[in-house]
């Protein structure tokens, strides 16, 4: 417990000036058996809540420079993201959405920015977007994914026309073209495309939504779904909405 308290104190008082000595002390105090604890603390109590300090925390990890610790932090990040995704509150709770968005930014810097892929087994990005389209959770998922993708911009591996990046962008493009999509979601996508220097109009939209049925009641992603009453036969659902 004394070690944990001291580590909390060190991270609390982290600054660019004191980075070297603090990193050294954290490294000395956090033994391998505490990696999971430290990784979870850094992700849950720090990174998810304090996006303005991400750079400091990443620098701390760089200074400690331990592969096993970095792996523990990445896994703790995925774990925490999955907890938020499965809680079901993303649809209704803006606090949960901002935690998720912060973790998206953090994950992008741990992976893409360091030229490491987001592996499908850890997080299937396209499937996550498609599921959120069906369940009315794009309100939380699109800003999250946009943050993960932001570091692609200056990245020799992941910047467009990287196939993985383009596959996600073309799915976003297909969603962007959907009727009655809420403006805040359009804005999130526009901002990402602009950030990546990609022209939305020049992207070939994917054809993945045809096989997906979206939740029509209390769906915060679409304007029309608030007033949706009568069920529409499958197959017509995508082209016609009941006014």
XYZ file of C-alpha atoms in Angstrom, residues 15-223:
209
model
C 5.632 17.486 -14.898
C 7.873 17.796 -17.933
C 10.631 19.268 -15.735
C 10.631 16.467 -13.175
C 9.999 13.671 -15.683
C 13.398 11.969 -15.519
C 13.575 11.617 -11.749
C 9.877 10.665 -11.371
C 10.147 8.063 -14.147
C 13.209 6.602 -12.441
C 11.413 6.345 -9.112
C 8.257 4.834 -10.633
C 10.445 2.307 -12.435
C 12.188 1.360 -9.177
C 8.967 1.055 -7.223
C 6.697 -0.673 -9.722
C 7.930 -4.246 -9.888
C 6.722 -6.687 -12.556
C 4.041 -8.120 -10.266
C 2.534 -4.607 -9.998
C 2.423 -3.936 -13.762
C -1.243 -4.870 -14.097
C -2.178 -2.721 -11.125
C -0.180 0.260 -12.421
C -1.496 -0.141 -15.987
C -5.100 -0.229 -14.767
C -4.517 2.787 -12.510
C -2.932 4.776 -15.347
C -5.733 3.954 -17.789
C -8.830 4.055 -15.567
C -7.950 6.745 -13.055
C -5.833 8.923 -15.316
C -5.993 8.585 -19.104
C -9.758 8.093 -19.338
C -10.415 11.222 -17.252
C -7.484 13.520 -18.110
C -6.994 13.884 -21.879
C -4.887 17.022 -21.347
C -2.233 14.942 -19.594
C -1.972 12.144 -22.165
C 1.316 13.504 -23.493
C 2.853 13.477 -20.009
C 1.703 9.935 -19.273
C 2.974 8.690 -22.633
C 6.309 10.358 -21.961
C 6.454 8.638 -18.579
C 5.953 5.255 -20.288
C 8.618 6.119 -22.876
C 11.103 6.990 -20.135
C 10.390 3.822 -18.163
C 10.791 2.002 -21.480
C 9.611 -1.474 -20.556
C 7.945 -3.667 -23.180
C 5.994 -5.723 -20.666
C 4.648 -2.598 -18.978
C 3.656 -1.050 -22.313
C 1.838 -4.265 -23.237
C 0.033 -4.212 -19.866
C -1.054 -0.593 -20.443
C -2.335 -1.390 -23.951
C -4.295 -4.398 -22.685
C -5.721 -2.377 -19.782
C -6.837 0.202 -22.348
C -8.679 -2.372 -24.466
C -10.176 -3.885 -21.328
C -11.517 -0.557 -20.109
C -12.879 0.307 -23.560
C -14.774 -3.005 -23.593
C -16.214 -2.301 -20.146
C -17.566 1.038 -21.394
C -18.861 -0.495 -24.626
C -20.725 -3.260 -22.833
C -22.230 -1.073 -20.117
C -24.982 0.121 -22.451
C -24.809 3.637 -21.035
C -23.022 5.083 -24.066
C -26.407 5.788 -25.656
C -27.757 7.890 -22.809
C -24.871 9.075 -20.651
C -22.631 11.866 -21.939
C -20.106 11.218 -19.141
C -19.559 7.654 -20.383
C -19.220 8.978 -23.932
C -16.504 11.408 -22.951
C -14.571 8.665 -21.094
C -14.785 6.563 -24.245
C -13.642 9.450 -26.431
C -10.663 10.099 -24.143
C -9.720 6.424 -24.313
C -10.004 6.547 -28.104
C -7.460 9.328 -28.160
C -5.226 7.421 -25.714
C -5.494 4.181 -27.721
C -4.634 5.979 -30.964
C -1.476 7.334 -29.357
C -0.497 3.941 -27.917
C -0.994 2.146 -31.247
C -1.371 4.104 -34.509
C 0.958 6.923 -33.445
C 3.627 4.311 -32.651
C 2.989 2.579 -35.983
C 1.288 -0.389 -34.364
C -2.027 -1.635 -35.718
C -5.282 -1.913 -33.820
C -5.694 -5.656 -34.223
C -9.082 -7.104 -35.033
C -8.878 -9.515 -32.106
C -8.415 -6.568 -29.724
C -10.952 -4.227 -31.300
C -12.809 -4.878 -34.539
C -13.295 -1.268 -35.593
C -15.591 -1.799 -38.583
C -17.766 -4.342 -36.784
C -18.030 -1.981 -33.812
C -19.280 0.828 -36.078
C -21.782 -1.505 -37.771
C -23.099 -2.774 -34.442
C -23.409 0.787 -33.175
C -25.348 1.677 -36.356
C -27.817 -1.113 -35.573
C -28.163 -0.345 -31.880
C -28.282 3.447 -31.971
C -24.930 3.957 -30.269
C -23.063 5.806 -33.023
C -23.509 8.905 -30.871
C -20.706 7.496 -28.684
C -18.843 5.219 -31.086
C -18.151 7.566 -34.019
C -16.352 10.216 -31.890
C -14.411 7.389 -30.200
C -13.267 5.859 -33.515
C -12.454 9.316 -34.907
C -10.068 9.856 -31.988
C -8.414 6.468 -32.557
C -7.856 7.396 -36.220
C -6.553 10.945 -35.722
C -2.865 9.918 -35.499
C -3.125 8.354 -38.995
C -2.605 11.870 -40.365
C 1.168 12.086 -39.983
C 1.800 8.396 -40.050
C 3.857 6.850 -42.800
C 2.050 3.512 -42.376
C -1.551 4.374 -41.562
C -2.236 7.595 -43.406
C -4.594 7.336 -46.397
C -4.518 5.438 -48.763
C -3.679 2.725 -46.192
C -6.299 -0.022 -46.865
C -7.341 -0.461 -43.211
C -7.798 3.282 -42.734
C -9.657 3.646 -46.040
C -12.002 0.754 -45.203
C -13.061 2.546 -42.015
C -13.399 5.890 -43.815
C -15.524 4.417 -46.600
C -17.866 2.890 -44.015
C -18.116 6.304 -42.342
C -18.809 7.785 -45.741
C -21.698 5.353 -46.308
C -23.144 6.264 -42.907
C -22.627 9.970 -43.623
C -24.862 9.645 -46.692
C -27.733 8.069 -44.733
C -30.965 10.047 -44.639
C -31.748 11.938 -41.454
C -28.398 11.309 -39.798
C -27.974 13.692 -36.871
C -25.851 16.737 -37.630
C -23.501 16.223 -34.684
C -22.489 12.842 -36.170
C -21.980 14.371 -39.611
C -19.852 17.039 -37.979
C -17.669 14.443 -36.207
C -16.999 12.697 -39.511
C -16.373 15.935 -41.404
C -13.867 16.947 -38.771
C -11.998 13.648 -39.052
C -11.898 13.746 -42.861
C -10.654 17.324 -42.782
C -8.004 16.419 -40.202
C -6.786 13.556 -42.421
C -6.845 15.765 -45.548
C -9.319 13.442 -47.226
C -12.154 14.775 -49.357
C -15.386 13.136 -48.259
C -16.864 13.492 -51.734
C -14.016 11.565 -53.305
C -14.389 8.504 -51.092
C -16.176 5.467 -52.438
C -18.804 4.631 -49.794
C -18.846 1.022 -48.612
C -21.913 -1.177 -49.201
C -22.177 -2.679 -45.745
C -25.389 -1.202 -44.357
C -27.724 -3.090 -46.706
C -27.640 -6.182 -44.541
C -28.054 -4.266 -41.274
C -31.337 -3.356 -39.622
C -31.138 -0.416 -37.308
C -33.050 0.066 -34.083
C -35.930 2.416 -34.863
C -37.156 3.366 -31.424
C -35.313 5.889 -29.279
C -32.386 5.912 -31.679
C -30.399 9.079 -30.892
C -28.382 8.870 -34.128
C -31.183 9.749 -36.529
C -33.677 12.597 -36.578
